[in-house]
């Protein structure tokens, strides 16, 4: 039996990020020629720092998407987190984390026990949690603990501390997804829950952990955002769900689950950011920017559609 | 006894799927379970493999009474089942599939891929499979995936292997390879339960056979003391004196309905040349994947040809999609009934009327369709409670008849049947053959592909052999033998 030329599974997974990486290189080249500031270290570090929250949300979103689910509630969790920590409470941060994990738990229970489709389940919690965020902090304001603002402004080795923290988290999450048993089981569940179950995977546990991680990462994103803003804002997370899904898809992770990793989606975030920044530097109006982004998303996603045999 | 089931009963609500079935499996024996669809074979297999527990009755393994409620428990007890629908995950590597749930881990808690690949390679070699364990499972052929499933059982020290129609999706050569492996397992003292509709392979492979009928034990035979006739009679409850309907006797065939002239289909070498007349059933034979399906699809879907032409009723085929093909009067019963043929979530009625629509106005369909559908259900003797019943609940044979009914209510000039009786029990098989013949007699041209040569030989007026995407030779039904067809399929020409 000849299988010498067949793609290996690990290779297949790592290849999925290739198109968007090529796109970034292409985009960077164009930007480098058109604006000298675009590729300056200062600008790139700024972009990275601005994208830390979206990167964190996306990392959590990827875990859910790998199981063939979707988490629309992440944006509301981001908002709720900033709302909670902007109140002067003794245990504001642990409270915010607990609240976020509760949202993940509710999502998982709804999906696993009540059989609600992930989109509808997380759409419901998205709405409810948005309400909670507005209840806690009807209008933007408040104040976050001093250590949080210190964290946001700290710089080590020329890099903002949030960027360093995000990088560490991304590497850990990436390793877990691509090399741990949990990561493998995420892919198994995403390809076929029933087969995974028959194959000896505790699918319920895997799905539960995926939604808990998604909420937890959204919470970390919220903490990071609150630290940067030094205040709370009940609507600050609104676009995060859509942006994280777009970045994930752009990065070559199929929304049908079972294939992908962290590299692609994170690169997807950076691509969208670099694109927005570049278009700004070129003085292109926001309206055009949105149209261009939408069109590029379709192009990029269609480029690596159906790269997976058997799915 | 390695595995013993005693007085197993299983009811699903009011339906009794099994009534007091017993069976004993000796170590080192291949034990066939035979029965029509709906006889309770699959239910019995699922109970043995732990998918669901029996309503009453006992299972013991190696003399010890066991009770299990999920397939993992059964597997831990040493029962490995190779289901018809594989449970391998296409997006994982072979090694990851083999070790799923019990991956070796390194000191850091991460998966130890190196060790996993090494052990996988050893296990795969053990079942005679030379493949890279890192390769994506979805990219393997069906036969290879099946071997991987078996390897998974071997790896977990299974003592009992349950095969559910393992050759349904295999070509002859692959089936032989599977049989070799089964014999090897047998020589190692494993017990093998083997479900299949294909009588010839049971005689080739099995030592004994238990026959089920209507959920009950109908007989137990030693393979060497019985013959096909006796088994069929036990299984069906009546003798099937004639599985195939008589061929057309008059030599004056109808006018040509379909002509392929030097056709080269995209992706195949070609050329394909043959003519199909009205009143005729013609079979396309060949080894697996030699272009049979590409040819039938080119006709039905109207693919753009690399060269040559297809004439339908004397005119060049002008459609470019299935719905236009249907509009032109061509019907297709696809190879994979569940995926391509049926709408599994819909009722029988809707599944039949689905074929009415292309090329016709809704008004022409609505008022009369009900009566037509009811008539065809009756004519084809489709066994069901109600036409509004879900298609899922019907047996394979009845589902296949529904697909046939779809084309009969509409009326077609050319009917293409890819694997007309795949996964269909022997009683329904003979009914389907008779219906196809009746259809041909009424003036329809029928084109059939099949992996089962006896079926083509029994059913068809002419058999055309394809090899590497080209037609190589043709036999009259009455002259054809399996040897002649195989020789032509392998060597080309009149081997």
PDB file of C-alpha atoms in Angstrom, chain A residues 1-13 66 175-202 257-259 307-311, chain B residues 51 71-72 75 83 86-94 96-97 99-106 109-113 116-117 128-132 134-141 143-144 147 152 156 177:
ATOM      1  CA  UNK A   1       0.000   0.000   0.000  1.00  0.00           C
ATOM      2  CA  UNK A   2       1.478   3.274  -1.067  1.00  0.00           C
ATOM      3  CA  UNK A   3       1.092   6.094   1.356  1.00  0.00           C
ATOM      4  CA  UNK A   4       4.543   7.562   1.106  1.00  0.00           C
ATOM      5  CA  UNK A   5       3.340  10.872  -0.288  1.00  0.00           C
ATOM      6  CA  UNK A   6       0.344  11.255   1.965  1.00  0.00           C
ATOM      7  CA  UNK A   7       0.180  14.215   4.285  1.00  0.00           C
ATOM      8  CA  UNK A   8       0.867  13.510   7.899  1.00  0.00           C
ATOM      9  CA  UNK A   9      -1.677  14.704  10.405  1.00  0.00           C
ATOM     10  CA  UNK A  10       0.606  17.084  12.284  1.00  0.00           C
ATOM     11  CA  UNK A  11       1.851  18.587   9.054  1.00  0.00           C
ATOM     12  CA  UNK A  12      -1.701  19.058   7.866  1.00  0.00           C
ATOM     13  CA  UNK A  13      -2.561  20.923  11.042  1.00  0.00           C
ATOM     14  CA  UNK A  66     -12.101  22.959  17.354  1.00  0.00           C
ATOM     15  CA  UNK A 175       1.436  23.605  23.019  1.00  0.00           C
ATOM     16  CA  UNK A 176      -1.569  22.260  24.850  1.00  0.00           C
ATOM     17  CA  UNK A 177      -3.666  22.227  21.686  1.00  0.00           C
ATOM     18  CA  UNK A 178      -1.090  20.689  19.403  1.00  0.00           C
ATOM     19  CA  UNK A 179       0.728  18.344  21.746  1.00  0.00           C
ATOM     20  CA  UNK A 180      -1.408  17.351  24.694  1.00  0.00           C
ATOM     21  CA  UNK A 181      -4.018  14.711  25.099  1.00  0.00           C
ATOM     22  CA  UNK A 182      -6.633  17.415  25.724  1.00  0.00           C
ATOM     23  CA  UNK A 183      -5.762  19.087  22.428  1.00  0.00           C
ATOM     24  CA  UNK A 184      -6.031  15.844  20.517  1.00  0.00           C
ATOM     25  CA  UNK A 185      -9.363  15.138  22.109  1.00  0.00           C
ATOM     26  CA  UNK A 186     -10.621  18.597  21.091  1.00  0.00           C
ATOM     27  CA  UNK A 187      -9.938  17.633  17.470  1.00  0.00           C
ATOM     28  CA  UNK A 188     -11.540  14.213  17.950  1.00  0.00           C
ATOM     29  CA  UNK A 189     -14.713  15.728  19.386  1.00  0.00           C
ATOM     30  CA  UNK A 190     -14.803  18.273  16.586  1.00  0.00           C
ATOM     31  CA  UNK A 191     -14.636  15.642  13.855  1.00  0.00           C
ATOM     32  CA  UNK A 192     -17.362  13.454  15.303  1.00  0.00           C
ATOM     33  CA  UNK A 193     -18.627  13.514  18.834  1.00  0.00           C
ATOM     34  CA  UNK A 194     -20.096  10.043  18.502  1.00  0.00           C
ATOM     35  CA  UNK A 195     -16.965   8.472  17.082  1.00  0.00           C
ATOM     36  CA  UNK A 196     -14.838  10.181  19.696  1.00  0.00           C
ATOM     37  CA  UNK A 197     -17.099   8.800  22.409  1.00  0.00           C
ATOM     38  CA  UNK A 198     -16.921   5.305  20.935  1.00  0.00           C
ATOM     39  CA  UNK A 199     -13.174   5.717  20.653  1.00  0.00           C
ATOM     40  CA  UNK A 200     -12.885   6.271  24.376  1.00  0.00           C
ATOM     41  CA  UNK A 201     -12.894  10.058  24.709  1.00  0.00           C
ATOM     42  CA  UNK A 202     -14.871  11.632  27.529  1.00  0.00           C
ATOM     43  CA  UNK A 257     -14.212  21.810  13.799  1.00  0.00           C
ATOM     44  CA  UNK A 258     -11.551  19.190  14.128  1.00  0.00           C
ATOM     45  CA  UNK A 259      -8.702  20.971  12.407  1.00  0.00           C
ATOM     46  CA  UNK A 307      -8.102  21.338   2.708  1.00  0.00           C
ATOM     47  CA  UNK A 308      -8.998  18.331   4.826  1.00  0.00           C
ATOM     48  CA  UNK A 309      -9.683  14.929   3.360  1.00  0.00           C
ATOM     49  CA  UNK A 310     -12.491  13.058   5.000  1.00  0.00           C
ATOM     50  CA  UNK A 311     -14.282  16.095   6.370  1.00  0.00           C
TER      51      UNK A 311
ATOM     52  CA  UNK B  51     -23.760  -0.352  22.310  1.00  0.00           C
ATOM     53  CA  UNK B  71     -19.028  -0.102  24.126  1.00  0.00           C
ATOM     54  CA  UNK B  72     -16.004   0.862  26.188  1.00  0.00           C
ATOM     55  CA  UNK B  75     -13.923  -3.395  24.554  1.00  0.00           C
ATOM     56  CA  UNK B  83     -18.654  -1.501  12.552  1.00  0.00           C
ATOM     57  CA  UNK B  86     -16.098   3.286  10.878  1.00  0.00           C
ATOM     58  CA  UNK B  87     -15.528   5.090  14.078  1.00  0.00           C
ATOM     59  CA  UNK B  88     -12.066   6.251  13.114  1.00  0.00           C
ATOM     60  CA  UNK B  89     -11.650  10.004  13.074  1.00  0.00           C
ATOM     61  CA  UNK B  90     -10.608  11.257   9.643  1.00  0.00           C
ATOM     62  CA  UNK B  91      -8.795  14.326  10.962  1.00  0.00           C
ATOM     63  CA  UNK B  92      -6.456  12.420  13.252  1.00  0.00           C
ATOM     64  CA  UNK B  93      -3.389  10.443  12.296  1.00  0.00           C
ATOM     65  CA  UNK B  94      -3.507   6.665  12.282  1.00  0.00           C
ATOM     66  CA  UNK B  96      -3.665   9.084  17.179  1.00  0.00           C
ATOM     67  CA  UNK B  97      -6.688   6.998  16.297  1.00  0.00           C
ATOM     68  CA  UNK B  99      -4.129   5.391  20.866  1.00  0.00           C
ATOM     69  CA  UNK B 100      -7.101   7.698  21.320  1.00  0.00           C
ATOM     70  CA  UNK B 101      -7.933   7.925  25.008  1.00  0.00           C
ATOM     71  CA  UNK B 102      -4.745   6.128  26.047  1.00  0.00           C
ATOM     72  CA  UNK B 103      -2.007   8.180  24.439  1.00  0.00           C
ATOM     73  CA  UNK B 104       1.473   7.593  25.876  1.00  0.00           C
ATOM     74  CA  UNK B 105       2.682  10.693  27.676  1.00  0.00           C
ATOM     75  CA  UNK B 106       6.093  12.125  28.271  1.00  0.00           C
ATOM     76  CA  UNK B 109       2.390  15.426  30.350  1.00  0.00           C
ATOM     77  CA  UNK B 110       2.440  16.005  26.613  1.00  0.00           C
ATOM     78  CA  UNK B 111       1.773  13.242  24.110  1.00  0.00           C
ATOM     79  CA  UNK B 112       4.881  11.183  23.440  1.00  0.00           C
ATOM     80  CA  UNK B 113       4.557  11.083  19.663  1.00  0.00           C
ATOM     81  CA  UNK B 116       3.227   6.447  19.878  1.00  0.00           C
ATOM     82  CA  UNK B 117       4.476   6.207  16.293  1.00  0.00           C
ATOM     83  CA  UNK B 128       0.165  -6.749   7.675  1.00  0.00           C
ATOM     84  CA  UNK B 129      -0.319  -3.050   7.100  1.00  0.00           C
ATOM     85  CA  UNK B 130       2.695  -1.144   5.886  1.00  0.00           C
ATOM     86  CA  UNK B 131       1.823   2.452   6.484  1.00  0.00           C
ATOM     87  CA  UNK B 132       3.114   5.564   8.105  1.00  0.00           C
ATOM     88  CA  UNK B 134       1.631   9.750  11.159  1.00  0.00           C
ATOM     89  CA  UNK B 135      -0.532   9.833   8.077  1.00  0.00           C
ATOM     90  CA  UNK B 136      -3.997  11.353   8.193  1.00  0.00           C
ATOM     91  CA  UNK B 137      -6.616   8.628   8.593  1.00  0.00           C
ATOM     92  CA  UNK B 138      -9.090  10.358   6.282  1.00  0.00           C
ATOM     93  CA  UNK B 139      -6.648  10.018   3.400  1.00  0.00           C
ATOM     94  CA  UNK B 140      -6.615   6.215   3.632  1.00  0.00           C
ATOM     95  CA  UNK B 141      -8.705   3.929   1.494  1.00  0.00           C
ATOM     96  CA  UNK B 143      -9.870  -1.113   3.182  1.00  0.00           C
ATOM     97  CA  UNK B 144      -6.927   0.421   4.984  1.00  0.00           C
ATOM     98  CA  UNK B 147      -7.388  -2.719   8.825  1.00  0.00           C
ATOM     99  CA  UNK B 152      -6.995  -1.248  17.224  1.00  0.00           C
ATOM    100  CA  UNK B 156      -6.198  -3.938  22.976  1.00  0.00           C
ATOM    101  CA  UNK B 177      -6.522  -9.485   2.137  1.00  0.00           C
TER     102      UNK B 177
END
